[in-house]
């Protein structure tokens, strides 16, 4: 996990490597989550890079675990970035 700053909005982010080898920008503040594989409306990235469907919770006693929200979900500048495939395609 590598810390940096979002070039679009200036927020603190961390880069987490997924099992597929890609780096995903996530909000730097960890969140508690309740895993909901079929019905979760949110996503969480675990410290080992697994992306899970979930719901966020503030209650650590109800939480399945702690992870990081993908930064693109809340970044006001997310639409200004292009993936490498779009840029090179």
PDB file of N, CA and C in Angstrom:
ATOM      1  N   UNK A   1       0.848  -1.163   0.000  1.00  0.00           N
ATOM      2  CA  UNK A   1       0.000   0.000   0.000  1.00  0.00           C
ATOM      3  C   UNK A   1       0.900   1.233   0.000  1.00  0.00           C
ATOM      4  N   UNK A   2       0.606   2.138  -0.928  1.00  0.00           N
ATOM      5  CA  UNK A   2       1.411   3.345  -1.078  1.00  0.00           C
ATOM      6  C   UNK A   2       0.508   4.565  -0.921  1.00  0.00           C
ATOM      7  N   UNK A   3       0.899   5.521  -0.099  1.00  0.00           N
ATOM      8  CA  UNK A   3       0.112   6.731   0.144  1.00  0.00           C
ATOM      9  C   UNK A   3       0.492   7.818  -0.851  1.00  0.00           C
ATOM     10  N   UNK A   4      -0.516   8.613  -1.256  1.00  0.00           N
ATOM     11  CA  UNK A   4      -0.266   9.766  -2.112  1.00  0.00           C
ATOM     12  C   UNK A   4      -1.461  10.708  -2.013  1.00  0.00           C
ATOM     13  N   UNK A   5      -1.527  11.653  -2.941  1.00  0.00           N
ATOM     14  CA  UNK A   5      -2.606  12.628  -2.988  1.00  0.00           C
ATOM     15  C   UNK A   5      -3.272  12.549  -4.350  1.00  0.00           C
ATOM     16  N   UNK A   6      -4.617  12.600  -4.382  1.00  0.00           N
ATOM     17  CA  UNK A   6      -5.353  12.587  -5.643  1.00  0.00           C
ATOM     18  C   UNK A   6      -5.023  13.848  -6.429  1.00  0.00           C
ATOM     19  N   UNK A   7      -4.640  13.693  -7.689  1.00  0.00           N
ATOM     20  CA  UNK A   7      -4.294  14.833  -8.528  1.00  0.00           C
ATOM     21  C   UNK A   7      -5.534  15.627  -8.936  1.00  0.00           C
ATOM     22  N   UNK A   8      -6.715  15.007  -8.833  1.00  0.00           N
ATOM     23  CA  UNK A   8      -7.947  15.687  -9.225  1.00  0.00           C
ATOM     24  C   UNK A   8      -8.564  16.525  -8.131  1.00  0.00           C
ATOM     25  N   UNK A   9      -8.609  15.985  -6.896  1.00  0.00           N
ATOM     26  CA  UNK A   9      -9.319  16.691  -5.820  1.00  0.00           C
ATOM     27  C   UNK A   9      -8.444  17.017  -4.617  1.00  0.00           C
ATOM     28  N   UNK A  10      -7.218  16.499  -4.570  1.00  0.00           N
ATOM     29  CA  UNK A  10      -6.302  16.810  -3.491  1.00  0.00           C
ATOM     30  C   UNK A  10      -6.465  15.972  -2.228  1.00  0.00           C
ATOM     31  N   UNK A  11      -7.384  14.990  -2.257  1.00  0.00           N
ATOM     32  CA  UNK A  11      -7.613  14.149  -1.082  1.00  0.00           C
ATOM     33  C   UNK A  11      -6.468  13.163  -0.873  1.00  0.00           C
ATOM     34  N   UNK A  12      -6.282  12.756   0.377  1.00  0.00           N
ATOM     35  CA  UNK A  12      -5.296  11.711   0.694  1.00  0.00           C
ATOM     36  C   UNK A  12      -5.836  10.368   0.205  1.00  0.00           C
ATOM     37  N   UNK A  13      -5.013   9.635  -0.509  1.00  0.00           N
ATOM     38  CA  UNK A  13      -5.405   8.316  -1.009  1.00  0.00           C
ATOM     39  C   UNK A  13      -4.299   7.304  -0.740  1.00  0.00           C
ATOM     40  N   UNK A  14      -4.665   6.040  -0.815  1.00  0.00           N
ATOM     41  CA  UNK A  14      -3.696   4.951  -0.778  1.00  0.00           C
ATOM     42  C   UNK A  14      -3.917   4.106  -2.026  1.00  0.00           C
ATOM     43  N   UNK A  15      -2.844   3.562  -2.536  1.00  0.00           N
ATOM     44  CA  UNK A  15      -2.904   2.687  -3.698  1.00  0.00           C
ATOM     45  C   UNK A  15      -2.770   1.248  -3.206  1.00  0.00           C
ATOM     46  N   UNK A  16      -3.755   0.418  -3.527  1.00  0.00           N
ATOM     47  CA  UNK A  16      -3.750  -0.972  -3.088  1.00  0.00           C
ATOM     48  C   UNK A  16      -3.683  -1.863  -4.323  1.00  0.00           C
ATOM     49  N   UNK A  17      -2.747  -2.798  -4.326  1.00  0.00           N
ATOM     50  CA  UNK A  17      -2.588  -3.718  -5.458  1.00  0.00           C
ATOM     51  C   UNK A  17      -3.601  -4.850  -5.334  1.00  0.00           C
ATOM     52  N   UNK A  18      -4.390  -5.054  -6.409  1.00  0.00           N
ATOM     53  CA  UNK A  18      -5.379  -6.128  -6.442  1.00  0.00           C
ATOM     54  C   UNK A  18      -4.694  -7.446  -6.770  1.00  0.00           C
ATOM     55  N   UNK A  19      -5.370  -8.578  -6.537  1.00  0.00           N
ATOM     56  CA  UNK A  19      -4.771  -9.878  -6.901  1.00  0.00           C
ATOM     57  C   UNK A  19      -4.418  -9.972  -8.387  1.00  0.00           C
ATOM     58  N   UNK A  20      -5.109  -9.194  -9.230  1.00  0.00           N
ATOM     59  CA  UNK A  20      -4.820  -9.185 -10.659  1.00  0.00           C
ATOM     60  C   UNK A  20      -3.627  -8.327 -11.035  1.00  0.00           C
ATOM     61  N   UNK A  21      -3.019  -7.663 -10.048  1.00  0.00           N
ATOM     62  CA  UNK A  21      -1.819  -6.877 -10.300  1.00  0.00           C
ATOM     63  C   UNK A  21      -2.048  -5.406 -10.578  1.00  0.00           C
ATOM     64  N   UNK A  22      -3.309  -4.950 -10.603  1.00  0.00           N
ATOM     65  CA  UNK A  22      -3.583  -3.535 -10.844  1.00  0.00           C
ATOM     66  C   UNK A  22      -3.581  -2.777  -9.524  1.00  0.00           C
ATOM     67  N   UNK A  23      -3.207  -1.512  -9.576  1.00  0.00           N
ATOM     68  CA  UNK A  23      -3.238  -0.661  -8.388  1.00  0.00           C
ATOM     69  C   UNK A  23      -4.524   0.142  -8.398  1.00  0.00           C
ATOM     70  N   UNK A  24      -5.254   0.104  -7.276  1.00  0.00           N
ATOM     71  CA  UNK A  24      -6.520   0.811  -7.171  1.00  0.00           C
ATOM     72  C   UNK A  24      -6.401   1.946  -6.165  1.00  0.00           C
ATOM     73  N   UNK A  25      -6.805   3.184  -6.582  1.00  0.00           N
ATOM     74  CA  UNK A  25      -6.781   4.297  -5.642  1.00  0.00           C
ATOM     75  C   UNK A  25      -7.961   4.190  -4.678  1.00  0.00           C
ATOM     76  N   UNK A  26      -7.682   4.317  -3.389  1.00  0.00           N
ATOM     77  CA  UNK A  26      -8.718   4.217  -2.354  1.00  0.00           C
ATOM     78  C   UNK A  26      -8.581   5.376  -1.391  1.00  0.00           C
ATOM     79  N   UNK A  27      -9.702   5.720  -0.740  1.00  0.00           N
ATOM     80  CA  UNK A  27      -9.659   6.743   0.303  1.00  0.00           C
ATOM     81  C   UNK A  27      -8.700   6.272   1.388  1.00  0.00           C
ATOM     82  N   UNK A  28      -7.940   7.181   1.948  1.00  0.00           N
ATOM     83  CA  UNK A  28      -6.900   6.818   2.916  1.00  0.00           C
ATOM     84  C   UNK A  28      -7.452   6.401   4.275  1.00  0.00           C
ATOM     85  N   UNK A  29      -8.663   6.833   4.607  1.00  0.00           N
ATOM     86  CA  UNK A  29      -9.246   6.498   5.903  1.00  0.00           C
ATOM     87  C   UNK A  29      -9.943   5.144   5.821  1.00  0.00           C
ATOM     88  N   UNK A  30      -9.546   4.188   6.656  1.00  0.00           N
ATOM     89  CA  UNK A  30     -10.203   2.875   6.635  1.00  0.00           C
ATOM     90  C   UNK A  30     -11.659   2.971   7.082  1.00  0.00           C
ATOM     91  N   UNK A  31     -12.483   2.024   6.599  1.00  0.00           N
ATOM     92  CA  UNK A  31     -13.897   1.977   6.945  1.00  0.00           C
ATOM     93  C   UNK A  31     -14.257   0.586   7.431  1.00  0.00           C
ATOM     94  N   UNK A  32     -15.189   0.534   8.370  1.00  0.00           N
ATOM     95  CA  UNK A  32     -15.773  -0.740   8.759  1.00  0.00           C
ATOM     96  C   UNK A  32     -16.807  -1.122   7.712  1.00  0.00           C
ATOM     97  N   UNK A  33     -16.920  -2.411   7.434  1.00  0.00           N
ATOM     98  CA  UNK A  33     -17.903  -2.872   6.456  1.00  0.00           C
ATOM     99  C   UNK A  33     -18.549  -4.180   6.904  1.00  0.00           C
ATOM    100  N   UNK A  34     -19.734  -4.419   6.344  1.00  0.00           N
ATOM    101  CA  UNK A  34     -20.442  -5.683   6.515  1.00  0.00           C
ATOM    102  C   UNK A  34     -20.499  -6.319   5.136  1.00  0.00           C
ATOM    103  N   UNK A  35     -19.858  -7.460   4.977  1.00  0.00           N
ATOM    104  CA  UNK A  35     -19.804  -8.126   3.678  1.00  0.00           C
ATOM    105  C   UNK A  35     -21.196  -8.591   3.265  1.00  0.00           C
ATOM    106  N   UNK A  36     -21.588  -8.256   2.029  1.00  0.00           N
ATOM    107  CA  UNK A  36     -22.871  -8.664   1.457  1.00  0.00           C
ATOM    108  C   UNK A  36     -22.634  -9.007  -0.010  1.00  0.00           C
ATOM    109  N   UNK A  37     -22.143 -10.226  -0.284  1.00  0.00           N
ATOM    110  CA  UNK A  37     -21.725 -10.592  -1.643  1.00  0.00           C
ATOM    111  C   UNK A  37     -22.792 -10.409  -2.729  1.00  0.00           C
ATOM    112  N   UNK A  38     -24.040 -10.661  -2.426  1.00  0.00           N
ATOM    113  CA  UNK A  38     -25.077 -10.579  -3.461  1.00  0.00           C
ATOM    114  C   UNK A  38     -25.883  -9.284  -3.420  1.00  0.00           C
ATOM    115  N   UNK A  39     -25.930  -8.639  -2.263  1.00  0.00           N
ATOM    116  CA  UNK A  39     -26.832  -7.497  -2.136  1.00  0.00           C
ATOM    117  C   UNK A  39     -26.152  -6.189  -1.747  1.00  0.00           C
ATOM    118  N   UNK A  40     -24.850  -6.180  -1.578  1.00  0.00           N
ATOM    119  CA  UNK A  40     -24.162  -4.958  -1.155  1.00  0.00           C
ATOM    120  C   UNK A  40     -24.179  -3.884  -2.219  1.00  0.00           C
ATOM    121  N   UNK A  41     -24.526  -2.665  -1.830  1.00  0.00           N
ATOM    122  CA  UNK A  41     -24.573  -1.561  -2.794  1.00  0.00           C
ATOM    123  C   UNK A  41     -23.261  -0.766  -2.839  1.00  0.00           C
ATOM    124  N   UNK A  42     -22.328  -1.089  -1.936  1.00  0.00           N
ATOM    125  CA  UNK A  42     -21.037  -0.408  -1.879  1.00  0.00           C
ATOM    126  C   UNK A  42     -19.925  -1.406  -2.194  1.00  0.00           C
ATOM    127  N   UNK A  43     -18.731  -0.881  -2.412  1.00  0.00           N
ATOM    128  CA  UNK A  43     -17.531  -1.705  -2.610  1.00  0.00           C
ATOM    129  C   UNK A  43     -16.507  -1.334  -1.561  1.00  0.00           C
ATOM    130  N   UNK A  44     -15.709  -2.310  -1.188  1.00  0.00           N
ATOM    131  CA  UNK A  44     -14.605  -2.093  -0.263  1.00  0.00           C
ATOM    132  C   UNK A  44     -13.399  -2.844  -0.800  1.00  0.00           C
ATOM    133  N   UNK A  45     -12.220  -2.301  -0.601  1.00  0.00           N
ATOM    134  CA  UNK A  45     -10.983  -2.976  -0.998  1.00  0.00           C
ATOM    135  C   UNK A  45     -10.266  -3.359   0.294  1.00  0.00           C
ATOM    136  N   UNK A  46     -10.023  -4.646   0.465  1.00  0.00           N
ATOM    137  CA  UNK A  46      -9.338  -5.115   1.664  1.00  0.00           C
ATOM    138  C   UNK A  46      -7.852  -4.769   1.564  1.00  0.00           C
ATOM    139  N   UNK A  47      -7.142  -4.772   2.670  1.00  0.00           N
ATOM    140  CA  UNK A  47      -5.703  -4.472   2.614  1.00  0.00           C
ATOM    141  C   UNK A  47      -4.915  -5.405   1.690  1.00  0.00           C
ATOM    142  N   UNK A  48      -5.432  -6.630   1.432  1.00  0.00           N
ATOM    143  CA  UNK A  48      -4.732  -7.535   0.518  1.00  0.00           C
ATOM    144  C   UNK A  48      -5.219  -7.387  -0.921  1.00  0.00           C
ATOM    145  N   UNK A  49      -6.083  -6.377  -1.201  1.00  0.00           N
ATOM    146  CA  UNK A  49      -6.478  -6.063  -2.564  1.00  0.00           C
ATOM    147  C   UNK A  49      -7.756  -6.700  -3.059  1.00  0.00           C
ATOM    148  N   UNK A  50      -8.430  -7.466  -2.245  1.00  0.00           N
ATOM    149  CA  UNK A  50      -9.681  -8.089  -2.655  1.00  0.00           C
ATOM    150  C   UNK A  50     -10.791  -7.038  -2.674  1.00  0.00           C
ATOM    151  N   UNK A  51     -11.605  -7.018  -3.742  1.00  0.00           N
ATOM    152  CA  UNK A  51     -12.720  -6.082  -3.852  1.00  0.00           C
ATOM    153  C   UNK A  51     -13.994  -6.835  -3.481  1.00  0.00           C
ATOM    154  N   UNK A  52     -14.738  -6.296  -2.503  1.00  0.00           N
ATOM    155  CA  UNK A  52     -15.885  -6.983  -1.929  1.00  0.00           C
ATOM    156  C   UNK A  52     -17.119  -6.094  -1.989  1.00  0.00           C
ATOM    157  N   UNK A  53     -18.279  -6.681  -2.300  1.00  0.00           N
ATOM    158  CA  UNK A  53     -19.552  -5.970  -2.193  1.00  0.00           C
ATOM    159  C   UNK A  53     -19.947  -5.938  -0.731  1.00  0.00           C
ATOM    160  N   UNK A  54     -20.445  -4.793  -0.275  1.00  0.00           N
ATOM    161  CA  UNK A  54     -20.707  -4.629   1.151  1.00  0.00           C
ATOM    162  C   UNK A  54     -21.651  -3.472   1.400  1.00  0.00           C
ATOM    163  N   UNK A  55     -21.874  -3.221   2.675  1.00  0.00           N
ATOM    164  CA  UNK A  55     -22.494  -2.003   3.179  1.00  0.00           C
ATOM    165  C   UNK A  55     -21.528  -1.467   4.230  1.00  0.00           C
ATOM    166  N   UNK A  56     -21.397  -0.153   4.316  1.00  0.00           N
ATOM    167  CA  UNK A  56     -20.527   0.443   5.317  1.00  0.00           C
ATOM    168  C   UNK A  56     -21.262   0.504   6.650  1.00  0.00           C
ATOM    169  N   UNK A  57     -20.533   0.441   7.742  1.00  0.00           N
ATOM    170  CA  UNK A  57     -21.104   0.567   9.076  1.00  0.00           C
ATOM    171  C   UNK A  57     -20.157   1.378   9.952  1.00  0.00           C
ATOM    172  N   UNK A  58     -20.716   2.045  10.927  1.00  0.00           N
ATOM    173  CA  UNK A  58     -19.908   2.774  11.912  1.00  0.00           C
ATOM    174  C   UNK A  58     -19.682   1.916  13.158  1.00  0.00           C
ATOM    175  N   UNK A  59     -20.390   0.798  13.259  1.00  0.00           N
ATOM    176  CA  UNK A  59     -20.351  -0.059  14.445  1.00  0.00           C
ATOM    177  C   UNK A  59     -19.319  -1.181  14.270  1.00  0.00           C
ATOM    178  N   UNK A  60     -18.186  -1.104  14.960  1.00  0.00           N
ATOM    179  CA  UNK A  60     -17.161  -2.138  14.795  1.00  0.00           C
ATOM    180  C   UNK A  60     -17.634  -3.532  15.240  1.00  0.00           C
ATOM    181  N   UNK A  61     -18.645  -3.595  16.110  1.00  0.00           N
ATOM    182  CA  UNK A  61     -19.152  -4.886  16.569  1.00  0.00           C
ATOM    183  C   UNK A  61     -19.971  -5.607  15.503  1.00  0.00           C
ATOM    184  N   UNK A  62     -20.558  -4.856  14.570  1.00  0.00           N
ATOM    185  CA  UNK A  62     -21.334  -5.449  13.472  1.00  0.00           C
ATOM    186  C   UNK A  62     -20.467  -5.723  12.244  1.00  0.00           C
ATOM    187  N   UNK A  63     -19.292  -5.138  12.207  1.00  0.00           N
ATOM    188  CA  UNK A  63     -18.434  -5.174  11.015  1.00  0.00           C
ATOM    189  C   UNK A  63     -17.872  -6.564  10.738  1.00  0.00           C
ATOM    190  N   UNK A  64     -17.815  -6.882   9.452  1.00  0.00           N
ATOM    191  CA  UNK A  64     -17.131  -8.084   8.982  1.00  0.00           C
ATOM    192  C   UNK A  64     -15.626  -7.843   8.979  1.00  0.00           C
ATOM    193  N   UNK A  65     -15.232  -6.603   8.700  1.00  0.00           N
ATOM    194  CA  UNK A  65     -13.813  -6.272   8.637  1.00  0.00           C
ATOM    195  C   UNK A  65     -13.601  -4.793   8.401  1.00  0.00           C
ATOM    196  N   UNK A  66     -12.369  -4.449   8.119  1.00  0.00           N
ATOM    197  CA  UNK A  66     -11.971  -3.075   7.840  1.00  0.00           C
ATOM    198  C   UNK A  66     -11.292  -3.048   6.476  1.00  0.00           C
ATOM    199  N   UNK A  67     -11.647  -2.068   5.672  1.00  0.00           N
ATOM    200  CA  UNK A  67     -11.042  -1.932   4.351  1.00  0.00           C
ATOM    201  C   UNK A  67     -11.063  -0.479   3.927  1.00  0.00           C
ATOM    202  N   UNK A  68     -10.891  -0.263   2.638  1.00  0.00           N
ATOM    203  CA  UNK A  68     -10.784   1.081   2.090  1.00  0.00           C
ATOM    204  C   UNK A  68     -11.773   1.251   0.944  1.00  0.00           C
ATOM    205  N   UNK A  69     -12.504   2.364   0.947  1.00  0.00           N
ATOM    206  CA  UNK A  69     -13.460   2.654  -0.123  1.00  0.00           C
ATOM    207  C   UNK A  69     -12.701   3.076  -1.375  1.00  0.00           C
ATOM    208  N   UNK A  70     -13.102   2.563  -2.552  1.00  0.00           N
ATOM    209  CA  UNK A  70     -12.472   3.025  -3.796  1.00  0.00           C
ATOM    210  C   UNK A  70     -12.643   4.542  -3.918  1.00  0.00           C
ATOM    211  N   UNK A  71     -11.582   5.237  -4.243  1.00  0.00           N
ATOM    212  CA  UNK A  71     -11.618   6.704  -4.268  1.00  0.00           C
ATOM    213  C   UNK A  71     -12.532   7.243  -5.358  1.00  0.00           C
ATOM    214  N   UNK A  72     -12.655   6.559  -6.476  1.00  0.00           N
ATOM    215  CA  UNK A  72     -13.486   7.056  -7.577  1.00  0.00           C
ATOM    216  C   UNK A  72     -14.948   7.217  -7.155  1.00  0.00           C
ATOM    217  N   UNK A  73     -15.391   6.562  -6.071  1.00  0.00           N
ATOM    218  CA  UNK A  73     -16.768   6.672  -5.615  1.00  0.00           C
ATOM    219  C   UNK A  73     -17.108   8.036  -5.046  1.00  0.00           C
ATOM    220  N   UNK A  74     -16.116   8.756  -4.535  1.00  0.00           N
ATOM    221  CA  UNK A  74     -16.385  10.048  -3.926  1.00  0.00           C
ATOM    222  C   UNK A  74     -15.583  11.202  -4.491  1.00  0.00           C
ATOM    223  N   UNK A  75     -14.717  10.936  -5.441  1.00  0.00           N
ATOM    224  CA  UNK A  75     -13.862  11.992  -6.002  1.00  0.00           C
ATOM    225  C   UNK A  75     -14.667  12.866  -6.962  1.00  0.00           C
ATOM    226  N   UNK A  76     -14.670  14.164  -6.692  1.00  0.00           N
ATOM    227  CA  UNK A  76     -15.428  15.072  -7.558  1.00  0.00           C
ATOM    228  C   UNK A  76     -14.787  15.218  -8.943  1.00  0.00           C
ATOM    229  N   UNK A  77     -13.546  14.779  -9.099  1.00  0.00           N
ATOM    230  CA  UNK A  77     -12.846  14.881 -10.385  1.00  0.00           C
ATOM    231  C   UNK A  77     -12.716  13.530 -11.079  1.00  0.00           C
ATOM    232  N   UNK A  78     -13.406  12.509 -10.590  1.00  0.00           N
ATOM    233  CA  UNK A  78     -13.244  11.150 -11.129  1.00  0.00           C
ATOM    234  C   UNK A  78     -13.498  11.076 -12.636  1.00  0.00           C
ATOM    235  N   UNK A  79     -14.433  11.842 -13.150  1.00  0.00           N
ATOM    236  CA  UNK A  79     -14.748  11.808 -14.572  1.00  0.00           C
ATOM    237  C   UNK A  79     -13.669  12.376 -15.461  1.00  0.00           C
ATOM    238  N   UNK A  80     -12.705  13.080 -14.897  1.00  0.00           N
ATOM    239  CA  UNK A  80     -11.655  13.696 -15.708  1.00  0.00           C
ATOM    240  C   UNK A  80     -10.485  12.760 -15.981  1.00  0.00           C
ATOM    241  N   UNK A  81     -10.499  11.591 -15.343  1.00  0.00           N
ATOM    242  CA  UNK A  81      -9.421  10.631 -15.546  1.00  0.00           C
ATOM    243  C   UNK A  81      -9.825   9.596 -16.580  1.00  0.00           C
ATOM    244  N   UNK A  82      -8.862   9.167 -17.370  1.00  0.00           N
ATOM    245  CA  UNK A  82      -9.091   8.107 -18.354  1.00  0.00           C
ATOM    246  C   UNK A  82      -8.247   6.912 -17.975  1.00  0.00           C
ATOM    247  N   UNK A  83      -8.785   5.725 -18.227  1.00  0.00           N
ATOM    248  CA  UNK A  83      -7.988   4.527 -17.976  1.00  0.00           C
ATOM    249  C   UNK A  83      -6.918   4.433 -19.065  1.00  0.00           C
ATOM    250  N   UNK A  84      -5.922   3.637 -18.824  1.00  0.00           N
ATOM    251  CA  UNK A  84      -4.868   3.464 -19.832  1.00  0.00           C
ATOM    252  C   UNK A  84      -5.433   2.914 -21.131  1.00  0.00           C
ATOM    253  N   UNK A  85      -6.417   2.004 -21.035  1.00  0.00           N
ATOM    254  CA  UNK A  85      -7.004   1.408 -22.239  1.00  0.00           C
ATOM    255  C   UNK A  85      -7.698   2.491 -23.073  1.00  0.00           C
ATOM    256  N   UNK A  86      -8.465   3.396 -22.413  1.00  0.00           N
ATOM    257  CA  UNK A  86      -9.150   4.457 -23.139  1.00  0.00           C
ATOM    258  C   UNK A  86      -8.148   5.419 -23.742  1.00  0.00           C
ATOM    259  N   UNK A  87      -7.099   5.735 -22.984  1.00  0.00           N
ATOM    260  CA  UNK A  87      -6.108   6.705 -23.427  1.00  0.00           C
ATOM    261  C   UNK A  87      -5.294   6.159 -24.610  1.00  0.00           C
ATOM    262  N   UNK A  88      -4.930   4.880 -24.545  1.00  0.00           N
ATOM    263  CA  UNK A  88      -4.092   4.294 -25.588  1.00  0.00           C
ATOM    264  C   UNK A  88      -4.896   3.680 -26.722  1.00  0.00           C
ATOM    265  N   UNK A  89      -6.188   3.479 -26.501  1.00  0.00           N
ATOM    266  CA  UNK A  89      -7.023   2.753 -27.453  1.00  0.00           C
ATOM    267  C   UNK A  89      -7.379   3.540 -28.603  1.00  0.00           C
TER     268      UNK A  89
END
